mmCIF file of C-alpha atoms and ligand atoms in Angstrom:
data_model
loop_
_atom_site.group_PDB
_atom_site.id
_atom_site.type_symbol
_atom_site.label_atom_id
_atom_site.label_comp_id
_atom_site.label_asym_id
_atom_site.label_seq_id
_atom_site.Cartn_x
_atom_site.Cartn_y
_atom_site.Cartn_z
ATOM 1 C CA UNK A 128 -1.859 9.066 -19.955
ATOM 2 C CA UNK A 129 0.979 8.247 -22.519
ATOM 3 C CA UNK A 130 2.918 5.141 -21.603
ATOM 4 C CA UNK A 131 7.129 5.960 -21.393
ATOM 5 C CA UNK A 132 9.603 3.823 -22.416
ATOM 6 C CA UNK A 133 10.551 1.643 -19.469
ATOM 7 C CA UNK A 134 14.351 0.278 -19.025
ATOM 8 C CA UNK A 135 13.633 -3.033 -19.541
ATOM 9 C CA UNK A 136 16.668 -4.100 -16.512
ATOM 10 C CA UNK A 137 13.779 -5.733 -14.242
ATOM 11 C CA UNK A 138 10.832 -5.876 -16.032
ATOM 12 C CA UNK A 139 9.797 -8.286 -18.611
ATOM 13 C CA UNK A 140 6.840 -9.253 -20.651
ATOM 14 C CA UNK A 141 6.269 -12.479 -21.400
ATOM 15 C CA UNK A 142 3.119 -14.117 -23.250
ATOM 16 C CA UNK A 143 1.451 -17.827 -23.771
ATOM 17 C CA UNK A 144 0.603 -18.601 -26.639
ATOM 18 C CA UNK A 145 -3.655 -17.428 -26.009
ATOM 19 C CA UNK A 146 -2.724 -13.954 -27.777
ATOM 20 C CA UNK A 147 0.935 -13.626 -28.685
ATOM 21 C CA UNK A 148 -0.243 -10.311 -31.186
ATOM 22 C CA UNK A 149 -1.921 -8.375 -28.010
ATOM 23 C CA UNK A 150 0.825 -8.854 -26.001
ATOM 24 C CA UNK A 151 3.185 -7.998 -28.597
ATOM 25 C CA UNK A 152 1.300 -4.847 -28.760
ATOM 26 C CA UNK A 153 1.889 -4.223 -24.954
ATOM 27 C CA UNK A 154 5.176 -4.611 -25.451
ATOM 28 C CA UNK A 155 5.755 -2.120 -27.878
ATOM 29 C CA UNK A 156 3.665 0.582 -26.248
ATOM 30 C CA UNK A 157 6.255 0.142 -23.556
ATOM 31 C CA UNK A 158 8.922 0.295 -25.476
ATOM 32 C CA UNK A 159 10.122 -3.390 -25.062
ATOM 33 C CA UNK A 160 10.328 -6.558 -26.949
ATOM 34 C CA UNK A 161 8.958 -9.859 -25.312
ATOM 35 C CA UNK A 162 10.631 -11.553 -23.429
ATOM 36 C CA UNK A 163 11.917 -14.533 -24.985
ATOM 37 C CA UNK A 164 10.092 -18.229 -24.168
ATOM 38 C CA UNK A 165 9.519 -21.830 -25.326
ATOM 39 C CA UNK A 166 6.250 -23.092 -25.095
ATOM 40 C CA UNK A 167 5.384 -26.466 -26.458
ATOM 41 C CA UNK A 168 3.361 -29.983 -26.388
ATOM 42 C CA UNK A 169 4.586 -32.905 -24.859
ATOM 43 C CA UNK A 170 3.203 -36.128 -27.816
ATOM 44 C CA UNK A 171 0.713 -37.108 -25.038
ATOM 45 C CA UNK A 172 -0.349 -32.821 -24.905
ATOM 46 C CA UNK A 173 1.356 -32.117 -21.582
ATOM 47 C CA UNK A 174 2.847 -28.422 -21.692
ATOM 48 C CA UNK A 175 6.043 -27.555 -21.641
ATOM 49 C CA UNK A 176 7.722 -24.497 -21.107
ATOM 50 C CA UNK A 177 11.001 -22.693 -20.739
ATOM 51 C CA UNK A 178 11.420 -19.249 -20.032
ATOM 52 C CA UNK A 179 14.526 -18.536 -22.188
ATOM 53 C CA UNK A 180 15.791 -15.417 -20.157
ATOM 54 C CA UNK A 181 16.945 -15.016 -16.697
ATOM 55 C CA UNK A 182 13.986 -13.663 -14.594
ATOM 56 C CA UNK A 183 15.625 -13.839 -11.196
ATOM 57 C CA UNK A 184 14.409 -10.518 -8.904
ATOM 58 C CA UNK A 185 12.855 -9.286 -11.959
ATOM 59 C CA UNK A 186 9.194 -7.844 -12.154
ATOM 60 C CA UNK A 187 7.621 -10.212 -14.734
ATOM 61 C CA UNK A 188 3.847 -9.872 -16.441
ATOM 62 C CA UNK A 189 2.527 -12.728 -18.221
ATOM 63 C CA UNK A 190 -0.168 -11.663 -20.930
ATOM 64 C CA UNK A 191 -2.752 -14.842 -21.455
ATOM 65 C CA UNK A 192 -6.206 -14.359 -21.380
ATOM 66 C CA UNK A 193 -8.189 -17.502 -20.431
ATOM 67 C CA UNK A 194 -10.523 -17.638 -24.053
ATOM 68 C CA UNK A 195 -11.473 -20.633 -25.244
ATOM 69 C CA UNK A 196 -9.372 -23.379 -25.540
ATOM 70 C CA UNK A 197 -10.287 -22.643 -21.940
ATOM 71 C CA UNK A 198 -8.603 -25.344 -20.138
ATOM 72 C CA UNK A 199 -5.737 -25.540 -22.371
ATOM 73 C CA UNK A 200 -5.449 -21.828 -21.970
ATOM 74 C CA UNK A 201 -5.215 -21.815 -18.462
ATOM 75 C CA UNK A 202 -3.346 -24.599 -17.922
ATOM 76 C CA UNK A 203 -0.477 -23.113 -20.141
ATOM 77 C CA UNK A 204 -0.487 -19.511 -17.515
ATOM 78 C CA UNK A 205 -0.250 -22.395 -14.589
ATOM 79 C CA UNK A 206 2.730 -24.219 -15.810
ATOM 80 C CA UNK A 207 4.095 -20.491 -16.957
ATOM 81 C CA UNK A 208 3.786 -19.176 -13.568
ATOM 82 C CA UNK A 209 5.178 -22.377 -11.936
ATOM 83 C CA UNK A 210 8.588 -22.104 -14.280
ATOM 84 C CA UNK A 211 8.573 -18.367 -12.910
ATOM 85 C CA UNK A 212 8.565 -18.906 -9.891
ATOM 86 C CA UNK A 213 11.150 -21.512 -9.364
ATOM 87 C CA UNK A 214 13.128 -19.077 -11.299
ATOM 88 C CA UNK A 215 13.238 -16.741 -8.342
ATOM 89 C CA UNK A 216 11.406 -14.325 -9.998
ATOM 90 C CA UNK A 217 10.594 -11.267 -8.191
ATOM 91 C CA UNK A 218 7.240 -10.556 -8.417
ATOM 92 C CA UNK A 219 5.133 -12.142 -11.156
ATOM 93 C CA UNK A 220 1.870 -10.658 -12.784
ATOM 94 C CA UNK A 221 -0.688 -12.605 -14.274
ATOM 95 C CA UNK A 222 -2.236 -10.098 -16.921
ATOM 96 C CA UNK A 223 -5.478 -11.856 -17.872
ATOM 97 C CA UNK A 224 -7.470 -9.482 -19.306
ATOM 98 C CA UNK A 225 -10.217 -12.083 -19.983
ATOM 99 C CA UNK A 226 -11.099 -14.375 -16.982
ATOM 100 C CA UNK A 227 -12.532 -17.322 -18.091
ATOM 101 C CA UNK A 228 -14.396 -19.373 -15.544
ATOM 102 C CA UNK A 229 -15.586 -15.820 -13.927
ATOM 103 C CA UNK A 230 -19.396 -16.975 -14.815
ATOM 104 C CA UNK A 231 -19.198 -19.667 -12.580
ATOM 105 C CA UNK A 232 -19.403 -17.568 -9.652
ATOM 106 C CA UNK A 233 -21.684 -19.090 -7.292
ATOM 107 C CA UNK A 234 -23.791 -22.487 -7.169
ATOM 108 C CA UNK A 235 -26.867 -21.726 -8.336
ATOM 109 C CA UNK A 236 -28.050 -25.327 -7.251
ATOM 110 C CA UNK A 237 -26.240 -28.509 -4.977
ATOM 111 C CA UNK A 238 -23.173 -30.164 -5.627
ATOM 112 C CA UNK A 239 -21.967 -27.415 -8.170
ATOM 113 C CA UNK A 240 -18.343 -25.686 -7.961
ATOM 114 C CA UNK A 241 -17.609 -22.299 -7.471
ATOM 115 C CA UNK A 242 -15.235 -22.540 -10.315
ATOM 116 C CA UNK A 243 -13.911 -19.057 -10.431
ATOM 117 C CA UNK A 244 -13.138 -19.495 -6.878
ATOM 118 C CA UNK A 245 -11.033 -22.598 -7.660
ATOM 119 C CA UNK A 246 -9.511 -20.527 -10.281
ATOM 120 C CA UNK A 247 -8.138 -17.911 -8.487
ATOM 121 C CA UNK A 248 -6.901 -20.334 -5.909
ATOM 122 C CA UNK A 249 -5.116 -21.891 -8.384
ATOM 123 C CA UNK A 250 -3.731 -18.646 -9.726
ATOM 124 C CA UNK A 251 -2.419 -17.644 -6.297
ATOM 125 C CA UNK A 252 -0.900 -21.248 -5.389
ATOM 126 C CA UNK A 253 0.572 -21.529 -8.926
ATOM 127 C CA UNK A 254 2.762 -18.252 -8.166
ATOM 128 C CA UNK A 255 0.848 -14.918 -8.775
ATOM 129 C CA UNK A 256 1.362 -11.991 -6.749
ATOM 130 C CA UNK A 257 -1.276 -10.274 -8.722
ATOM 131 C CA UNK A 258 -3.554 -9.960 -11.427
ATOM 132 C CA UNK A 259 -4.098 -7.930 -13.515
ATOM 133 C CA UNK A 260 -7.508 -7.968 -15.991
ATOM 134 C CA UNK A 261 -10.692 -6.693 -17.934
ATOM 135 C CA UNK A 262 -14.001 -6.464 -16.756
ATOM 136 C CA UNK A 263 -14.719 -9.013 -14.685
ATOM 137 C CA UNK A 264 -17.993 -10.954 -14.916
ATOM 138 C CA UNK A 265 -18.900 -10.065 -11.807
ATOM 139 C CA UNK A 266 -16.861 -7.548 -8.830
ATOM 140 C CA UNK A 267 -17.161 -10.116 -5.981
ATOM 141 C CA UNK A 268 -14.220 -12.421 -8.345
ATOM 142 C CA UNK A 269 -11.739 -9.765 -6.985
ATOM 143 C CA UNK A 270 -12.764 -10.964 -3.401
ATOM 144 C CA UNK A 271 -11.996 -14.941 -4.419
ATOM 145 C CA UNK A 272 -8.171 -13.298 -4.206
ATOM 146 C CA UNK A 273 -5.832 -13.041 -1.363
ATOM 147 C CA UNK A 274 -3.538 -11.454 -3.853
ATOM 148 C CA UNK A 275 -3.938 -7.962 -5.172
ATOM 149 C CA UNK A 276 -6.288 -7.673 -8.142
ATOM 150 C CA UNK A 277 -6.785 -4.559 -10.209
ATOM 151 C CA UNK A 278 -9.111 -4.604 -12.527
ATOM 152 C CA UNK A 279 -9.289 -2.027 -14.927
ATOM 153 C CA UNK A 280 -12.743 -1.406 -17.729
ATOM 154 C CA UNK A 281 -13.637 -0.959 -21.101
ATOM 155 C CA UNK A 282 -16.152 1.344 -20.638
ATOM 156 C CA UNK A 283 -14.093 4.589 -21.206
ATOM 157 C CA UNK A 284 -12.448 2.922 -24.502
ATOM 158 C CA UNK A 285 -15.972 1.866 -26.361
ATOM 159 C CA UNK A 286 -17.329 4.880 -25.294
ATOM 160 C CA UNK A 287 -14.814 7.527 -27.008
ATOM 161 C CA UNK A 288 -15.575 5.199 -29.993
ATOM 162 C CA UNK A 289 -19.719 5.129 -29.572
ATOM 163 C CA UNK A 290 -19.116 9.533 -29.458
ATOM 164 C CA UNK A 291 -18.556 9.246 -33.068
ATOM 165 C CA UNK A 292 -21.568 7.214 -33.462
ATOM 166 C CA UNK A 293 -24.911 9.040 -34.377
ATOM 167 C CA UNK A 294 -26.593 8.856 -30.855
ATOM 168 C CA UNK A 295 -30.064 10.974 -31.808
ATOM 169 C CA UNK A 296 -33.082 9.009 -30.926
ATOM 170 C CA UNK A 297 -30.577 5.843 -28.931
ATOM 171 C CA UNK A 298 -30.999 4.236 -25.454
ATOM 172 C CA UNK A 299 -28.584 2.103 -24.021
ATOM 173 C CA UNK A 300 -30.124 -1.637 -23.352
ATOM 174 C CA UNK A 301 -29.028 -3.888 -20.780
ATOM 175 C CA UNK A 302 -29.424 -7.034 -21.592
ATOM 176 C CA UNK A 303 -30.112 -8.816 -18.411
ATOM 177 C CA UNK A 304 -30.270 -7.365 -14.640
ATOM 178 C CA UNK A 305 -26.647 -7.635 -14.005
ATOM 179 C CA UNK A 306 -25.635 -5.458 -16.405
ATOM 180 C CA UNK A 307 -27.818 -2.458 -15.607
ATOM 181 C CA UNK A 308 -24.896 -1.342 -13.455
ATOM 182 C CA UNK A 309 -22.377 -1.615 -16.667
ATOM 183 C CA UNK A 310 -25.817 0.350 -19.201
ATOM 184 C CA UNK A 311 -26.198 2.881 -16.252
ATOM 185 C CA UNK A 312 -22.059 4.298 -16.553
ATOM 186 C CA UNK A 313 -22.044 3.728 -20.700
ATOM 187 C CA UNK A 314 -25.778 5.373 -20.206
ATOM 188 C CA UNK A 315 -24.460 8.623 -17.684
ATOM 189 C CA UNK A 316 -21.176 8.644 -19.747
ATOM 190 C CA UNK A 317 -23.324 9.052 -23.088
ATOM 191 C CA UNK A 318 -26.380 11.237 -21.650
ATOM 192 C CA UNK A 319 -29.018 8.580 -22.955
ATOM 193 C CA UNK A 320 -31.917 6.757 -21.391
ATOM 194 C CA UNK A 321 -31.672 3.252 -19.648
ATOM 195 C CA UNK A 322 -33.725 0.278 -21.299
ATOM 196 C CA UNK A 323 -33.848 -3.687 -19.510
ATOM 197 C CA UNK A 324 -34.193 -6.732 -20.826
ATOM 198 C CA UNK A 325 -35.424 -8.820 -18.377
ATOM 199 C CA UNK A 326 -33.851 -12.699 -19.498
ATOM 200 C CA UNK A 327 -34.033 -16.064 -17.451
ATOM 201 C CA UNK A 328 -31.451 -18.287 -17.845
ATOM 202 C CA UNK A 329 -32.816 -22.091 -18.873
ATOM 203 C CA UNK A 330 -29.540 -23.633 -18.917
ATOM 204 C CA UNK A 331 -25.240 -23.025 -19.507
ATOM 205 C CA UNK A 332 -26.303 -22.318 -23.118
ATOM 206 C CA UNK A 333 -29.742 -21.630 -23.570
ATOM 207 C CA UNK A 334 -31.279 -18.383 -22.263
ATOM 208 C CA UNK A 335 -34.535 -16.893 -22.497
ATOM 209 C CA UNK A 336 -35.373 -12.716 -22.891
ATOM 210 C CA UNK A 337 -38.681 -12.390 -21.693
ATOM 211 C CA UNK A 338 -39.795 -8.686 -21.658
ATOM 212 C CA UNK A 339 -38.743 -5.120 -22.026
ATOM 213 C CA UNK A 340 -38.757 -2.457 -19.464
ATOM 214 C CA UNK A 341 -38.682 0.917 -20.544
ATOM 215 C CA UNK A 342 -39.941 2.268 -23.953
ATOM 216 C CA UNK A 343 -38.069 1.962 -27.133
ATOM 217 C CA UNK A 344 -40.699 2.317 -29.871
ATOM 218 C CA UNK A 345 -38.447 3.981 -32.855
ATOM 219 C CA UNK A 346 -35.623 3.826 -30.683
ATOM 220 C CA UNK A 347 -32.175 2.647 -32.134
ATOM 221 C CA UNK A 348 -31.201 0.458 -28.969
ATOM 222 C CA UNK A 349 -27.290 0.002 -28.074
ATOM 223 C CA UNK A 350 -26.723 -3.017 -26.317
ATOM 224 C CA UNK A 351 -24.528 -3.541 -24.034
ATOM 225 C CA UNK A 352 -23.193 -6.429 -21.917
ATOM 226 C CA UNK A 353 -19.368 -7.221 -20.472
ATOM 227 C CA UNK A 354 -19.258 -10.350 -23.206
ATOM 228 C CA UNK A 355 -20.967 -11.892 -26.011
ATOM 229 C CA UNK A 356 -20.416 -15.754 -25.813
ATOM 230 C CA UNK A 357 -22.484 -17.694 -28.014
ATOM 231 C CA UNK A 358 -24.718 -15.036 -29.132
ATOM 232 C CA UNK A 359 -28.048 -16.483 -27.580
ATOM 233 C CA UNK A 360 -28.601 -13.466 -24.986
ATOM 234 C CA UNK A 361 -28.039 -11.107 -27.498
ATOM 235 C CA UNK A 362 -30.060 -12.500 -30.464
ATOM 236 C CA UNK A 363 -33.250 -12.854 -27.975
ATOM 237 C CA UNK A 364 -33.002 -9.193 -26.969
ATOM 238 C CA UNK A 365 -32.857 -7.987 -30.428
ATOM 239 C CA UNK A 366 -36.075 -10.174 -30.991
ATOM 240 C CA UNK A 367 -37.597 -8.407 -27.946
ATOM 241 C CA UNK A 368 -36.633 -4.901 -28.943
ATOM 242 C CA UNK A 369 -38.296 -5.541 -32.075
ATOM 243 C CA UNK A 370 -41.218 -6.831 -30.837
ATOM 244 C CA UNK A 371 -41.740 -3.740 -28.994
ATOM 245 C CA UNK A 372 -41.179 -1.643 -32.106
ATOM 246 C CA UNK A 373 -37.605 -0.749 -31.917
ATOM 247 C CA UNK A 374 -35.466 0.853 -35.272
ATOM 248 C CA UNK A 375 -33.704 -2.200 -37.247
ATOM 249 C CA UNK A 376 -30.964 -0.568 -36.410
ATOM 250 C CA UNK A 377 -29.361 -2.052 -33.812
ATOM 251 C CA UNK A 378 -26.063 -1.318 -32.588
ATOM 252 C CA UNK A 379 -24.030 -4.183 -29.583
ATOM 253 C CA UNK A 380 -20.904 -2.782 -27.487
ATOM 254 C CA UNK A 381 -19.507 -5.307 -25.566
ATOM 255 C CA UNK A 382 -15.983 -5.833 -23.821
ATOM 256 C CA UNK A 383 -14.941 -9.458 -24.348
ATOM 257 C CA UNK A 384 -15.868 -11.402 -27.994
ATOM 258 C CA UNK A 385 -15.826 -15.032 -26.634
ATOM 259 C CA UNK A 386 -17.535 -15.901 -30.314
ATOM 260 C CA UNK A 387 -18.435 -19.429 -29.905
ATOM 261 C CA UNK A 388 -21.111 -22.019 -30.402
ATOM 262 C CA UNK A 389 -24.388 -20.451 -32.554
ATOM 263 C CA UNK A 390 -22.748 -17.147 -32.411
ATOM 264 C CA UNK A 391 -22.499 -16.060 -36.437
ATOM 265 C CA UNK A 392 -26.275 -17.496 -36.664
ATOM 266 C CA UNK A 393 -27.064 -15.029 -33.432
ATOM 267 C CA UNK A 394 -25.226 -11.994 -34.710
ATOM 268 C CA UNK A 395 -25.922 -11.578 -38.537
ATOM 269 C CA UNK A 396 -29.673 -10.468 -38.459
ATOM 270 C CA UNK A 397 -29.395 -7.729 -40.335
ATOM 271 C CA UNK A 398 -31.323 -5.668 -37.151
ATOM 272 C CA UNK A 399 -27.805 -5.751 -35.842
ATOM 273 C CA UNK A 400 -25.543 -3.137 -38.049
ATOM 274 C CA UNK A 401 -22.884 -3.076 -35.357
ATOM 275 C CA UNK A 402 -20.566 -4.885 -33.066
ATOM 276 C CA UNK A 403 -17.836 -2.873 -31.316
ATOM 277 C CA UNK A 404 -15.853 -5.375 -28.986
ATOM 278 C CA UNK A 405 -12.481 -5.125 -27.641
ATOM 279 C CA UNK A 406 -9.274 -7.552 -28.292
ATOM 280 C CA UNK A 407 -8.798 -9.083 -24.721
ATOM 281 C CA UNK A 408 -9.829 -12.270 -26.937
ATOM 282 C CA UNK A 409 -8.221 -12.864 -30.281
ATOM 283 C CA UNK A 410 -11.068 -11.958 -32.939
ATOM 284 C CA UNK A 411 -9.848 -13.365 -36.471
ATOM 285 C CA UNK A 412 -10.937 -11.615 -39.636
ATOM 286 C CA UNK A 413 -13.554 -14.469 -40.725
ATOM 287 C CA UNK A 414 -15.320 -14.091 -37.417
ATOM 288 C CA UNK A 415 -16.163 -10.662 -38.040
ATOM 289 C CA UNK A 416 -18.203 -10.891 -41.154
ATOM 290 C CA UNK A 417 -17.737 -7.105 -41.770
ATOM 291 C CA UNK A 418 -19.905 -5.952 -38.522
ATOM 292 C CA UNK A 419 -17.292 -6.901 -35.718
ATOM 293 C CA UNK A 420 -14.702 -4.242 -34.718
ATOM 294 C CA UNK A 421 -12.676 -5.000 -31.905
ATOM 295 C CA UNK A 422 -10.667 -1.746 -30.165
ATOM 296 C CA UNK A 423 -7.255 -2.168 -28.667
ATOM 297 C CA UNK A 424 -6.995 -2.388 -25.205
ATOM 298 C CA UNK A 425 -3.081 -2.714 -25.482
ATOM 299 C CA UNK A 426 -2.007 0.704 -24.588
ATOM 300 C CA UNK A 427 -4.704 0.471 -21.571
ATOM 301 C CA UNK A 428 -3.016 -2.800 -20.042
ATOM 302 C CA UNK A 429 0.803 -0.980 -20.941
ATOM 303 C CA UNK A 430 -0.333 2.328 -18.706
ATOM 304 C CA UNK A 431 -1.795 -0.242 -16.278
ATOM 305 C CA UNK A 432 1.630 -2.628 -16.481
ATOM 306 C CA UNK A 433 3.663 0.784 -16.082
ATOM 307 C CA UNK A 434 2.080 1.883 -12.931
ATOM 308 C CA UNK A 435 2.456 -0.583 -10.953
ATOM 309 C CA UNK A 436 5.934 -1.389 -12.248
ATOM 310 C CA UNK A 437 6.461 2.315 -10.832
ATOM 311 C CA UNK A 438 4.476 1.393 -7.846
ATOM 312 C CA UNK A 439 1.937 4.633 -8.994
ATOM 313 C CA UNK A 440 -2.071 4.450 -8.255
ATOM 314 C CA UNK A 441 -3.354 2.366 -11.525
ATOM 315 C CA UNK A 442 -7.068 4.218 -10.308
ATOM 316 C CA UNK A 443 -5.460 7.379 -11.513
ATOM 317 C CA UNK A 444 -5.572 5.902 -15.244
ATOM 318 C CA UNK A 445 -9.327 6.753 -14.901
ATOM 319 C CA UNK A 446 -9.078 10.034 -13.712
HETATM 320 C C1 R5P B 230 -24.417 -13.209 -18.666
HETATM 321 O O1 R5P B 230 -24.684 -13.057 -17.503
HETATM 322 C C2 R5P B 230 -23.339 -12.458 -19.381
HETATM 323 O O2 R5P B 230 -23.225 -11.129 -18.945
HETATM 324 C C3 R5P B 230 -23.559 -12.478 -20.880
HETATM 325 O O3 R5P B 230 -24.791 -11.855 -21.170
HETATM 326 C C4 R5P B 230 -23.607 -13.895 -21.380
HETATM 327 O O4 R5P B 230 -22.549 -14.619 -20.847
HETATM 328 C C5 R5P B 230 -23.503 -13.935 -22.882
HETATM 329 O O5 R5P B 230 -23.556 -15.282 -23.281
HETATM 330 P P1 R5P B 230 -24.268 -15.668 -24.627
HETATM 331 O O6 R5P B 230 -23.676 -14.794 -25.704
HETATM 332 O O7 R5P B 230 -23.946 -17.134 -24.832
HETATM 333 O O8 R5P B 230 -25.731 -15.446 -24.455
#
């Protein structure tokens, strides 16, 4: 689908400041320029903002992914949405297209939060009529929302890319169990054999691979998982796949490069020869180290922003 130019009477883009240059990119696939704002720091950090353009009845989408600074990140979309919606805005979209806090899904022992839950409560008190993101963490984050949530996937993007890959002798690896759902459609999608990495979480940070089911001796696995964060679950399934006699030649696909912590240590083994991510996160040039390459998701999230500012089935994208 080829995204029109839209008459840009009511609808406007705005962006925080979490990835001005992908929403710029948005913008232009729609034919529009941003919409103009004023986003600053208070001396004590408090945000301020001003949206510098009437918005009143329009049909607004706010591009800020909730990356790391996290909190700051998030905070900014709140105090965005807030301005909007005092503004009369018409009906405001929160385009996040990655959800931070979506890990913290569930309390996996007493007197934890359901963060993610919290999020989206915030999301929907703060103003949002809807969201719009990236492959989520997990599917059950779209229930957290009373609002409507469509959430659109990578899959079909990395995968044209992997096609001009050299597949002979591959098999897609998921990482951990709850991915084999996400290897299984890049796996049917591709025509190549499922591999699992079984891995037990020890901590937030630390986690543990522990075996491989399915065979990859002189394999050249593909790994696959919805983000790479610090690294540590990828590095320990390369060291698995190895173990069990895998091809140094391994190749990671995954939709959201958090990049943080250990990561660079994680990633450079020269095992790995690939890392094909997309830009929901801002990926600058010296945290690529010449293996990272990050696919635009821009004209996705512009089809996505133009059907529903037409009030047309965003499923149909996929078709
Ligand atoms: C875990 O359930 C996720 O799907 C990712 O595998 C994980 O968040 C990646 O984190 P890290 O890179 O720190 O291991």
């Amino acid at each position: 689908m080829t995204s029109r130019p839209i008459s840009d009477q009511d609808l406007e883009i705005l962006t925080g400041t979490a990835h001005p240059m992908l929403a710029t990119e948005i913008a232009e696939h729609l034919g529009l320029a941003l919409g103009p704002m004023t986003i600053s720091r208070f001396p004590d950090s408090e945000t301020y903002v001003r949206v510098e353009t009437s918005v009143r009845g329009k049909d607004v989408y706010v591009i800020q992914p909730t990356c790391p600074p996290v909190n700051e990140n998030l905070m900014e979309l709140m105090v965005i949405l807030d301005a909007l919606r005092r503004a009369s805005t018409g009906r405001i979209t929160a385009v996040i297209p990655y959800f931070g806090y979506a890990r913290q899904d569930k309390k996996i022992t007493g007197r934890e939060p359901i963060s993610a839950r919290m999020v989206a409560d915030m999301l929907t008190t703060g103003g949002a009529d809807r969201v719009l993101t990236i492959d989520l963490h997990s599917l059950q984050i779209q229930g957290f929302f009373d609002i409507p949530v469509d959430q659109l996937t990578a899959v079909g993007l990395l995968t044209e890319h992997m096609r001009k890959w050299d597949l002979s002798d591959s098999v897609i690896v998921a990482p951990d169990a709850g991915r084999v759902n996400m290897a299984t459609d890049y796996a049917g999608r591709l025509g190549l054999p499922v591999v699992i990495v079984h891995k037990r979480r020890t901590g937030p940070e630390r986690t543990q691979a522990a075996f491989v089911v399915g065979d990859v001796k002189g394999k050249r696995p593909i790994i696959i998982d919805d983000m790479i964060t610090t690294g540590g679950t990828i590095g320990r399934s390369v060291t698995a796949l190895m173990e069990q006699g895998a091809q140094p030649d391994v190749r990671i696909v995954a939709t959201h490069p958090v990049l943080v912590g250990s990561y660079a240590e994680n990633l450079r083994t020269s095992s790995i020869t690939e890392i094909l991510v997309t830009n929901t996160i801002p990926v600058p040039a010296e945290k690529q180290f010449g293996k990272v390459r990050p696919v635009s998701v821009a004209r996705m999230l512009a089809d996505a922003i133009s059907c529903i500012h037409r009030e047309s089935s965003v499923s149909a994208l996929f078709a």
